[in-house]
Tab-separated table of C-alpha atoms in Angstrom:
chain	number	residue	atom	x	y	z
A	1	MET	CA	-114.148	-14.422	9.729
A	2	LYS	CA	-115.024	-10.745	9.419
A	3	LEU	CA	-118.716	-11.375	9.955
A	4	TYR	CA	-117.998	-12.423	13.524
A	5	SER	CA	-115.144	-10.063	14.220
A	6	PHE	CA	-116.047	-7.547	16.861
A	7	LEU	CA	-119.529	-9.071	17.232
A	8	PHE	CA	-119.117	-8.892	20.980
A	9	MET	CA	-118.608	-5.126	20.736
A	10	LEU	CA	-121.570	-4.846	18.386
A	11	VAL	CA	-123.845	-6.620	20.822
A	12	PHE	CA	-122.949	-4.270	23.679
A	13	THR	CA	-122.714	-1.013	21.740
A	14	ALA	CA	-124.873	1.712	23.261
A	15	LEU	CA	-128.105	2.635	21.532
A	16	PRO	CA	-129.010	6.293	20.849
A	17	CYS	CA	-129.168	8.348	24.029
A	18	HIS	CA	-132.456	10.100	23.232
A	19	GLY	CA	-134.496	7.026	24.223
A	20	ALA	CA	-136.183	6.041	27.459
A	21	SER	CA	-133.511	5.566	30.102
A	22	LEU	CA	-133.653	3.188	33.037
A	23	THR	CA	-134.009	6.086	35.467
A	24	GLU	CA	-136.980	7.502	33.561
A	25	LEU	CA	-138.757	4.154	33.564
A	26	GLN	CA	-138.126	3.727	37.287
A	27	LYS	CA	-139.686	7.127	37.951
A	28	SER	CA	-142.631	6.214	35.744
A	29	ALA	CA	-143.156	2.963	37.635
A	30	ILE	CA	-143.171	4.752	40.998
A	31	ALA	CA	-145.615	7.346	39.671
A	32	ASN	CA	-148.017	4.887	38.018
A	33	ARG	CA	-148.035	1.608	39.940
A	34	HIS	CA	-151.153	1.058	42.048
A	35	ILE	CA	-149.193	-0.737	44.735
A	36	ILE	CA	-147.591	2.628	45.577
A	37	GLU	CA	-151.090	4.006	46.164
A	38	GLN	CA	-151.742	1.119	48.550
A	39	TYR	CA	-148.712	1.937	50.700
A	40	GLN	CA	-149.422	5.665	50.441
A	41	ALA	CA	-152.933	5.027	51.736
A	42	ASN	CA	-151.484	3.107	54.696
A	43	LEU	CA	-149.219	6.071	55.416
A	44	ASP	CA	-152.203	8.426	55.280
A	45	LYS	CA	-154.085	6.204	57.732
A	46	SER	CA	-151.137	6.372	60.127
A	47	ARG	CA	-151.209	10.160	59.928
A	48	ARG	CA	-154.887	10.087	60.870
A	49	ASP	CA	-154.004	7.875	63.838
A	50	VAL	CA	-151.635	10.595	65.035
A	51	THR	CA	-154.436	13.156	64.763
A	52	ILE	CA	-156.768	10.855	66.696
A	53	ALA	CA	-154.161	10.376	69.438
A	54	ARG	CA	-153.584	14.141	69.700
A	55	SER	CA	-157.320	14.805	69.974
A	56	ARG	CA	-157.332	13.415	73.524
A	57	PHE	CA	-155.326	16.467	74.651
A	58	LEU	CA	-158.167	18.772	73.590
A	59	PRO	CA	-161.489	19.289	75.381
A	60	ASN	CA	-164.715	17.683	74.180
A	61	LEU	CA	-167.831	19.775	73.609
A	62	ASP	CA	-171.315	18.220	73.429
A	63	ILE	CA	-174.691	19.899	73.102
A	64	SER	CA	-178.134	18.369	73.132
A	65	TYR	CA	-181.747	19.475	72.933
A	66	THR	CA	-184.473	17.213	74.328
A	67	VAL	CA	-188.215	17.605	73.812
A	68	ASN	CA	-190.598	15.736	76.173
A	69	SER	CA	-194.376	15.124	75.958
A	70	MET	CA	-196.278	13.373	78.762
A	71	ASP	CA	-199.913	12.451	79.456
A	72	GLU	CA	-200.195	15.040	82.187
A	73	SER	CA	-198.025	17.300	84.275
A	74	ASN	CA	-196.625	16.237	87.638
A	75	LEU	CA	-194.764	17.889	90.466
A	76	ARG	CA	-191.443	17.607	88.686
A	77	GLU	CA	-192.262	18.234	85.043
A	78	TYR	CA	-194.757	20.014	82.896
A	79	ARG	CA	-196.701	17.972	80.331
A	80	GLU	CA	-194.751	19.655	77.539
A	81	ASN	CA	-191.175	20.630	78.226
A	82	SER	CA	-187.731	20.899	76.680
A	83	VAL	CA	-184.192	20.724	77.966
A	84	ALA	CA	-181.196	22.439	76.324
A	85	TYR	CA	-177.889	21.043	77.544
A	86	GLY	CA	-174.230	21.792	76.877
A	87	LEU	CA	-171.222	19.963	78.307
A	88	ILE	CA	-167.483	20.573	77.995
A	89	THR	CA	-165.070	17.991	79.420
A	90	TRP	CA	-161.300	17.950	79.600
A	91	ASN	CA	-158.953	15.239	80.800
A	92	LEU	CA	-156.122	16.789	82.787
A	93	PHE	CA	-154.233	13.653	83.712
A	94	SER	CA	-154.409	9.976	82.750
A	95	GLY	CA	-151.048	8.632	83.862
A	96	PHE	CA	-149.299	9.862	80.644
A	97	TYR	CA	-151.448	7.430	78.648
A	98	ASP	CA	-152.198	10.001	75.951
A	99	TYR	CA	-148.598	11.212	75.836
A	100	TYR	CA	-147.246	7.730	75.153
A	101	ASN	CA	-150.003	7.033	72.651
A	102	ILE	CA	-149.099	10.094	70.584
A	103	ARG	CA	-145.425	9.181	70.530
A	104	SER	CA	-146.307	5.610	69.575
A	105	ALA	CA	-148.607	6.794	66.757
A	106	ARG	CA	-145.870	9.028	65.365
A	107	LEU	CA	-143.404	6.148	65.358
A	108	LEU	CA	-145.914	3.894	63.593
A	109	GLU	CA	-146.462	6.642	61.031
A	110	GLN	CA	-142.707	6.734	60.416
A	111	ALA	CA	-142.705	2.942	60.094
A	112	GLN	CA	-145.329	3.192	57.346
A	113	TYR	CA	-143.171	5.798	55.617
A	114	TYR	CA	-140.223	3.398	55.608
A	115	LYS	CA	-142.457	0.641	54.215
A	116	LEU	CA	-143.364	2.988	51.378
A	117	GLN	CA	-139.684	3.691	50.720
A	118	ALA	CA	-138.927	-0.037	50.700
A	119	ILE	CA	-141.592	-0.829	48.098
A	120	LYS	CA	-140.275	2.011	45.930
A	121	GLN	CA	-136.812	0.455	46.079
A	122	ASP	CA	-138.257	-2.957	45.185
A	123	ILE	CA	-140.102	-1.540	42.195
A	124	GLN	CA	-136.969	0.203	40.943
A	125	LEU	CA	-135.031	-3.055	41.278
A	126	HIS	CA	-137.696	-4.971	39.333
A	127	VAL	CA	-137.671	-2.337	36.585
A	128	ALA	CA	-133.865	-2.470	36.411
A	129	LEU	CA	-133.851	-6.270	36.128
A	130	ARG	CA	-136.590	-6.210	33.464
A	131	TYR	CA	-134.692	-3.524	31.596
A	132	LEU	CA	-131.535	-5.614	31.794
A	133	ASP	CA	-133.483	-8.654	30.612
A	134	ILE	CA	-134.531	-6.810	27.450
A	135	PHE	CA	-130.926	-5.847	26.828
A	136	THR	CA	-129.899	-9.473	27.293
A	137	ARG	CA	-132.657	-10.835	25.045
A	138	GLN	CA	-131.831	-8.326	22.334
A	139	SER	CA	-128.150	-9.244	22.512
A	140	SER	CA	-129.006	-12.954	22.338
A	141	LEU	CA	-131.239	-12.289	19.351
A	142	GLU	CA	-128.405	-10.505	17.550
A	143	VAL	CA	-126.105	-13.473	18.207
A	144	ALA	CA	-128.785	-15.887	16.959
A	145	GLU	CA	-129.449	-13.850	13.819
A	146	GLU	CA	-125.740	-13.574	13.027
A	147	SER	CA	-125.359	-17.328	13.456
A	148	HIS	CA	-128.395	-17.925	11.242
A	149	ALA	CA	-127.052	-15.595	8.534
A	150	THR	CA	-123.682	-17.365	8.557
A	151	LEU	CA	-125.217	-20.845	8.384
A	152	LYS	CA	-127.546	-19.725	5.607
A	153	LYS	CA	-124.607	-18.512	3.523
A	154	LEU	CA	-122.691	-21.731	4.208
A	155	TYR	CA	-125.742	-23.798	3.270
A	156	GLU	CA	-126.080	-21.908	-0.007
A	157	ASP	CA	-122.376	-22.456	-0.754
A	158	ALA	CA	-122.731	-26.134	0.151
A	159	HIS	CA	-125.778	-26.473	-2.088
A	160	ASN	CA	-123.804	-25.037	-5.013
A	161	ARG	CA	-120.928	-27.420	-4.329
A	162	TYR	CA	-123.355	-30.331	-4.097
A	163	SER	CA	-124.881	-29.299	-7.437
A	164	VAL	CA	-121.524	-29.683	-9.154
A	165	GLY	CA	-120.681	-32.866	-7.278
A	166	LEU	CA	-117.997	-31.518	-4.970
A	167	ILE	CA	-119.687	-32.780	-1.783
A	168	GLU	CA	-122.016	-35.655	-0.888
A	169	LYS	CA	-125.695	-35.186	-0.050
A	170	ASN	CA	-125.206	-36.153	3.594
A	171	GLU	CA	-122.796	-33.216	3.970
A	172	LEU	CA	-125.436	-30.862	2.554
A	173	LEU	CA	-128.018	-32.287	4.930
A	174	ARG	CA	-125.812	-31.544	7.923
A	175	PHE	CA	-125.678	-27.892	6.907
A	176	ASN	CA	-129.448	-27.950	6.442
A	177	VAL	CA	-130.087	-29.393	9.924
A	178	ASP	CA	-127.901	-26.785	11.608
A	179	LEU	CA	-129.597	-24.036	9.579
A	180	ASP	CA	-133.006	-25.240	10.734
A	181	ASN	CA	-131.819	-25.261	14.349
A	182	ALA	CA	-130.503	-21.706	13.939
A	183	THR	CA	-133.891	-20.643	12.523
A	184	ILE	CA	-135.702	-22.123	15.540
A	185	THR	CA	-133.242	-20.489	17.936
A	186	ALA	CA	-133.726	-17.067	16.321
A	187	LYS	CA	-137.526	-17.381	16.506
A	188	LYS	CA	-137.347	-18.303	20.192
A	189	ALA	CA	-135.044	-15.362	20.823
A	190	ARG	CA	-137.552	-12.979	19.174
A	191	ALA	CA	-140.374	-14.389	21.288
A	192	GLU	CA	-138.344	-14.047	24.485
A	193	LEU	CA	-137.536	-10.441	23.593
A	194	SER	CA	-141.243	-9.700	23.072
A	195	LYS	CA	-142.114	-11.267	26.430
A	196	SER	CA	-139.407	-9.220	28.142
A	197	LEU	CA	-140.884	-6.045	26.676
A	198	GLN	CA	-144.287	-6.994	28.073
A	199	ARG	CA	-142.803	-7.646	31.514
A	200	LEU	CA	-141.111	-4.252	31.548
A	201	ALA	CA	-144.348	-2.617	30.385
A	202	PHE	CA	-146.075	-4.145	33.416
A	203	GLU	CA	-143.386	-3.038	35.850
A	204	ALA	CA	-143.281	0.519	34.479
A	205	ASP	CA	-147.047	0.617	33.817
A	206	GLN	CA	-146.601	2.138	30.375
A	207	THR	CA	-146.174	1.084	26.759
A	208	ILE	CA	-142.607	0.082	25.899
A	209	ILE	CA	-141.138	0.447	22.400
A	210	LEU	CA	-137.827	-1.298	21.865
A	211	LYS	CA	-136.279	1.359	19.644
A	212	ASP	CA	-136.955	4.017	22.288
A	213	LEU	CA	-134.926	2.269	24.988
A	214	ASP	CA	-131.502	3.601	25.870
A	215	PHE	CA	-128.957	0.954	26.902
A	216	SER	CA	-125.970	3.293	27.137
A	217	GLY	CA	-125.640	2.488	30.838
A	218	PHE	CA	-124.629	-1.091	29.984
A	219	THR	CA	-121.636	-0.134	27.864
A	220	ARG	CA	-119.156	-0.483	30.724
A	221	LEU	CA	-119.167	-2.888	33.609
A	222	PRO	CA	-120.085	-1.262	36.946
A	223	VAL	CA	-117.539	-0.804	39.731
A	224	LEU	CA	-118.498	-1.136	43.401
A	225	GLU	CA	-116.931	0.162	46.598
A	226	ASP	CA	-115.642	-2.064	49.370
A	227	GLN	CA	-118.159	-4.518	50.804
A	228	GLY	CA	-117.607	-3.193	54.321
A	229	ASN	CA	-118.820	0.283	53.386
A	230	HIS	CA	-121.881	-1.163	51.716
A	231	GLN	CA	-122.682	-3.216	54.807
A	232	ILE	CA	-122.459	-0.146	57.028
A	233	ASN	CA	-124.708	1.798	54.662
A	234	MET	CA	-127.184	-1.055	54.465
A	235	LEU	CA	-127.561	-1.357	58.243
A	236	ALA	CA	-127.925	2.424	58.492
A	237	ASN	CA	-130.277	3.032	55.556
A	238	ARG	CA	-132.278	-0.121	54.858
A	239	SER	CA	-135.979	0.748	55.151
A	240	GLU	CA	-136.981	-2.706	56.399
A	241	ILE	CA	-134.579	-2.313	59.339
A	242	LYS	CA	-135.824	1.191	60.108
A	243	THR	CA	-139.416	-0.032	59.943
A	244	LEU	CA	-138.838	-2.659	62.624
A	245	GLU	CA	-136.814	-0.210	64.721
A	246	GLU	CA	-139.701	2.255	64.706
A	247	ILE	CA	-142.224	-0.487	65.473
A	248	ASN	CA	-140.022	-1.711	68.317
A	249	ARG	CA	-139.933	1.755	69.881
A	250	ALA	CA	-143.667	2.194	69.317
A	251	VAL	CA	-144.478	-1.077	71.073
A	252	ALA	CA	-142.299	-0.050	74.013
A	253	LEU	CA	-144.317	3.167	74.329
A	254	GLN	CA	-147.560	1.233	74.055
A	255	ALA	CA	-146.424	-0.860	77.031
A	256	LYS	CA	-145.849	2.339	79.002
A	257	ALA	CA	-149.274	3.587	77.949
A	258	ALA	CA	-150.835	0.364	79.170
A	259	TYR	CA	-149.002	0.744	82.493
A	260	ALA	CA	-150.384	4.284	82.794
A	261	GLY	CA	-153.804	2.787	83.475
A	262	ARG	CA	-152.636	2.115	87.031
A	263	TYR	CA	-152.466	5.829	87.758
A	264	PRO	CA	-155.445	7.989	88.811
A	265	ARG	CA	-157.392	9.819	86.128
A	266	LEU	CA	-158.474	13.433	86.592
A	267	ASP	CA	-161.232	14.996	84.493
A	268	ILE	CA	-162.918	18.376	84.769
A	269	SER	CA	-166.169	19.412	83.147
A	270	GLY	CA	-168.527	22.347	82.913
A	271	SER	CA	-172.194	22.093	81.943
A	272	TYR	CA	-175.150	24.336	81.264
A	273	ARG	CA	-178.765	23.059	81.507
A	274	LYS	CA	-181.946	24.964	80.729
A	275	TYR	CA	-185.368	23.426	81.465
A	276	GLU	CA	-188.458	25.087	79.950
A	277	ASN	CA	-192.169	24.237	79.989
A	278	ASP	CA	-192.538	24.324	76.233
A	279	HIS	CA	-191.251	22.355	73.277
A	280	THR	CA	-189.579	25.457	71.869
A	281	THR	CA	-186.875	27.221	73.842
A	282	GLY	CA	-187.894	30.792	74.646
A	283	ASP	CA	-191.655	30.243	74.282
A	284	GLY	CA	-192.291	28.824	77.757
A	285	SER	CA	-193.699	30.677	80.735
A	286	TYR	CA	-191.390	28.904	83.162
A	287	TYR	CA	-187.755	27.875	82.956
A	288	GLU	CA	-184.873	26.733	85.112
A	289	GLU	CA	-181.126	27.181	84.397
A	290	GLU	CA	-178.183	25.370	85.908
A	291	LEU	CA	-174.448	25.923	85.566
A	292	ARG	CA	-172.305	23.169	87.033
A	293	GLY	CA	-168.557	22.658	87.315
A	294	LYS	CA	-167.203	19.275	88.238
A	295	ALA	CA	-163.851	17.601	88.905
A	296	VAL	CA	-163.693	13.817	88.880
A	297	LEU	CA	-160.771	11.775	90.181
A	298	THR	CA	-160.975	8.123	89.131
A	299	VAL	CA	-158.814	5.280	90.406
A	300	THR	CA	-159.259	1.765	89.049
A	301	LEU	CA	-158.792	-0.703	91.878
A	302	PHE	CA	-159.589	-3.876	89.971
A	303	ASP	CA	-160.291	-4.555	86.289
A	304	GLY	CA	-160.267	-8.335	86.135
A	305	PHE	CA	-156.505	-8.457	85.451
A	306	SER	CA	-156.995	-7.003	81.947
A	307	GLN	CA	-154.510	-4.183	82.570
A	308	GLN	CA	-151.744	-6.533	83.656
A	309	ALA	CA	-152.485	-8.783	80.691
A	310	GLU	CA	-152.239	-5.792	78.333
A	311	ILE	CA	-148.873	-4.790	79.803
A	312	SER	CA	-147.555	-8.355	79.466
A	313	LYS	CA	-148.895	-8.542	75.926
A	314	MET	CA	-147.021	-5.377	74.907
A	315	ARG	CA	-143.807	-6.617	76.514
A	316	SER	CA	-144.093	-9.909	74.619
A	317	GLU	CA	-144.736	-7.987	71.409
A	318	LYS	CA	-141.610	-5.924	72.015
A	319	ARG	CA	-139.499	-9.066	72.439
A	320	SER	CA	-141.005	-10.480	69.238
A	321	VAL	CA	-140.226	-7.348	67.211
A	322	ALA	CA	-136.704	-7.163	68.651
A	323	ALA	CA	-136.092	-10.778	67.644
A	324	GLN	CA	-137.425	-10.080	64.129
A	325	LEU	CA	-135.089	-7.100	63.876
A	326	GLU	CA	-132.013	-9.118	64.787
A	327	GLU	CA	-132.954	-11.917	62.386
A	328	LEU	CA	-133.538	-9.390	59.610
A	329	LYS	CA	-130.137	-7.778	60.123
A	330	LYS	CA	-128.374	-11.143	59.989
A	331	ALA	CA	-130.317	-12.243	56.906
A	332	LEU	CA	-129.587	-8.996	55.055
A	333	GLN	CA	-125.872	-9.164	55.907
A	334	LEU	CA	-125.738	-12.745	54.629
A	335	GLU	CA	-127.567	-11.760	51.460
A	336	LEU	CA	-125.173	-8.858	50.854
A	337	THR	CA	-122.135	-11.094	51.368
A	338	ASN	CA	-123.468	-13.626	48.849
A	339	LEU	CA	-124.268	-10.862	46.360
A	340	PHE	CA	-120.683	-9.620	46.520
A	341	LEU	CA	-119.401	-13.171	45.996
A	342	ASP	CA	-121.634	-13.551	42.943
A	343	TYR	CA	-120.586	-10.128	41.707
A	344	GLY	CA	-116.882	-10.994	41.937
A	345	VAL	CA	-117.379	-14.295	40.106
A	346	SER	CA	-119.443	-12.647	37.371
A	347	ILE	CA	-116.770	-9.970	36.843
A	348	ASP	CA	-114.139	-12.689	36.356
A	349	ASN	CA	-116.442	-14.658	34.049
A	350	ALA	CA	-117.100	-11.589	31.924
A	351	ALA	CA	-113.358	-11.086	31.407
A	352	ILE	CA	-112.804	-14.766	30.577
A	353	SER	CA	-115.709	-14.802	28.119
A	354	GLN	CA	-114.138	-12.033	26.045
A	355	THR	CA	-110.997	-14.121	25.661
A	356	SER	CA	-113.121	-17.131	24.709
A	357	ILE	CA	-114.773	-15.155	21.908
A	358	LYS	CA	-111.425	-14.171	20.439
A	359	GLN	CA	-110.253	-17.771	20.547
A	360	ALA	CA	-113.502	-19.030	18.997
A	361	GLU	CA	-113.269	-16.452	16.225
A	362	GLU	CA	-109.703	-17.483	15.425
A	363	ASN	CA	-110.661	-21.156	15.514
A	364	LEU	CA	-113.514	-20.514	13.074
A	365	ARG	CA	-111.253	-18.559	10.741
A	366	ILE	CA	-108.672	-21.367	10.610
A	367	THR	CA	-111.298	-24.113	10.295
A	368	ARG	CA	-113.029	-22.345	7.432
A	369	LEU	CA	-109.771	-21.947	5.522
A	370	LYS	CA	-108.998	-25.635	5.983
A	371	TYR	CA	-112.529	-26.606	4.977
A	372	THR	CA	-112.204	-24.577	1.773
A	373	GLU	CA	-108.967	-26.429	0.991
A	374	GLY	CA	-110.568	-29.790	1.840
A	375	LEU	CA	-108.487	-30.321	4.981
A	376	GLU	CA	-111.455	-30.202	7.406
A	377	LYS	CA	-114.839	-31.903	7.351
A	378	GLU	CA	-118.145	-30.011	7.312
A	379	SER	CA	-118.808	-31.214	10.865
A	380	ASP	CA	-115.643	-29.453	12.044
A	381	LEU	CA	-116.816	-26.206	10.434
A	382	LEU	CA	-120.248	-26.487	11.992
A	383	ASP	CA	-118.685	-27.194	15.382
A	384	ALA	CA	-116.529	-24.092	15.052
A	385	ILE	CA	-119.602	-21.960	14.266
A	386	ALA	CA	-121.472	-23.458	17.213
A	387	ASN	CA	-118.510	-22.825	19.519
A	388	LEU	CA	-118.424	-19.156	18.567
A	389	SER	CA	-122.157	-18.752	19.135
A	390	ARG	CA	-121.837	-20.496	22.483
A	391	ALA	CA	-118.946	-18.229	23.484
A	392	GLN	CA	-120.952	-15.155	22.528
A	393	ASP	CA	-124.005	-16.370	24.473
A	394	THR	CA	-121.785	-17.090	27.470
A	395	SER	CA	-120.385	-13.575	27.298
A	396	VAL	CA	-123.878	-12.094	27.176
A	397	SER	CA	-124.893	-14.166	30.203
A	398	ALA	CA	-121.733	-13.240	32.123
A	399	ARG	CA	-122.229	-9.514	31.612
A	400	THR	CA	-125.900	-9.859	32.483
A	401	GLU	CA	-124.947	-11.509	35.771
A	402	VAL	CA	-122.589	-8.618	36.553
A	403	PHE	CA	-125.329	-6.021	36.146
A	404	ALA	CA	-127.980	-8.164	37.863
A	405	ASN	CA	-125.784	-8.549	40.958
A	406	TYR	CA	-124.889	-4.878	40.806
A	407	PHE	CA	-128.564	-3.843	40.795
A	408	LYS	CA	-129.330	-6.181	43.694
A	409	ILE	CA	-126.475	-4.722	45.731
A	410	ILE	CA	-127.699	-1.206	44.966
A	411	ARG	CA	-131.146	-2.245	46.186
A	412	ALA	CA	-129.634	-3.781	49.330
A	413	VAL	CA	-128.135	-0.438	50.348
A	414	GLU	CA	-131.099	1.561	48.974
A	415	LYS	CA	-129.150	3.624	46.462
A	416	PHE	CA	-131.712	3.624	43.656
């Protein structure tokens, strides 16, 4: 029947291109979602850690001013006196502790950057899947509405035939039951479409209007490169892998920093001290000044085994992170392999479903002609209509699976 001819093409026809595209919504989600601010704040904290680590290479400057009041003067101090004091200290050597700490802090900062990139990829995947879900729900709604319109017309024709005594009442009731089911199905499809719009609005953190969406990207099925190339790209680019690699290197440097505590520490300092017999500097009748330079070499002979425990702790942490890294790589490779298997199956199913629609359409056409001539029962006609709707729904689901697997593979290799 003409009403169903080319329905599959109608369902997947692109909407106007001036609407909100998937890429635009992904950018909006990255710009607006608060979870991005959370990861950005963690990255900023890591940058401050680098600054803190670098500060140990610079000298420290302290000044103080002390005012003293006593009951009476003695041989060492006047009853009222003040002391102005300035001290500059600089660590010249600490067994490369500070050097390793800076390198470790920079690696941890890079790890936080990769975590931020990973969450951006996840958000873009979620937006893509929500966007695809709206496309699917809208397509299902169109199929349901077409089925409802067809059954409504058949019911009206059956009612007219029943009025003139051409069919029995039970035949009319069968049309009525299927029409009611089609009405319920269409209402559910509208509700599911509304819920999908709300989910996308949450992911993109903005108001979504259905007529503004642009589904032109779903007109043709996507084509992927060889799985081997994707696996190479995934292992090279995946942010989760890079995060653990940076953490692994950082922990190794932290172990070296802990070991540096076994080396001597050399500090130099210079100080200026002015003692005066008055609360206010410059108002006293007597004062003493002292300039002092000092070099201090410190060697820790025993610290209760804390240093050795810290070194062992860092080495254990390194083994733990290395094990996590290997497990992650294996898990991601397995996930990618399964995604490609699902993608291949969904591509085949999409092709088969198109053939099924053509067959269901032809079956409905023949059945309706026979029903009009009294050669088929009303149940056969209703079955033919149901078969076509089922074939169309299957086609929608098959194409949805193709794009869903495609988006997941794109996320796996971080190509959003």
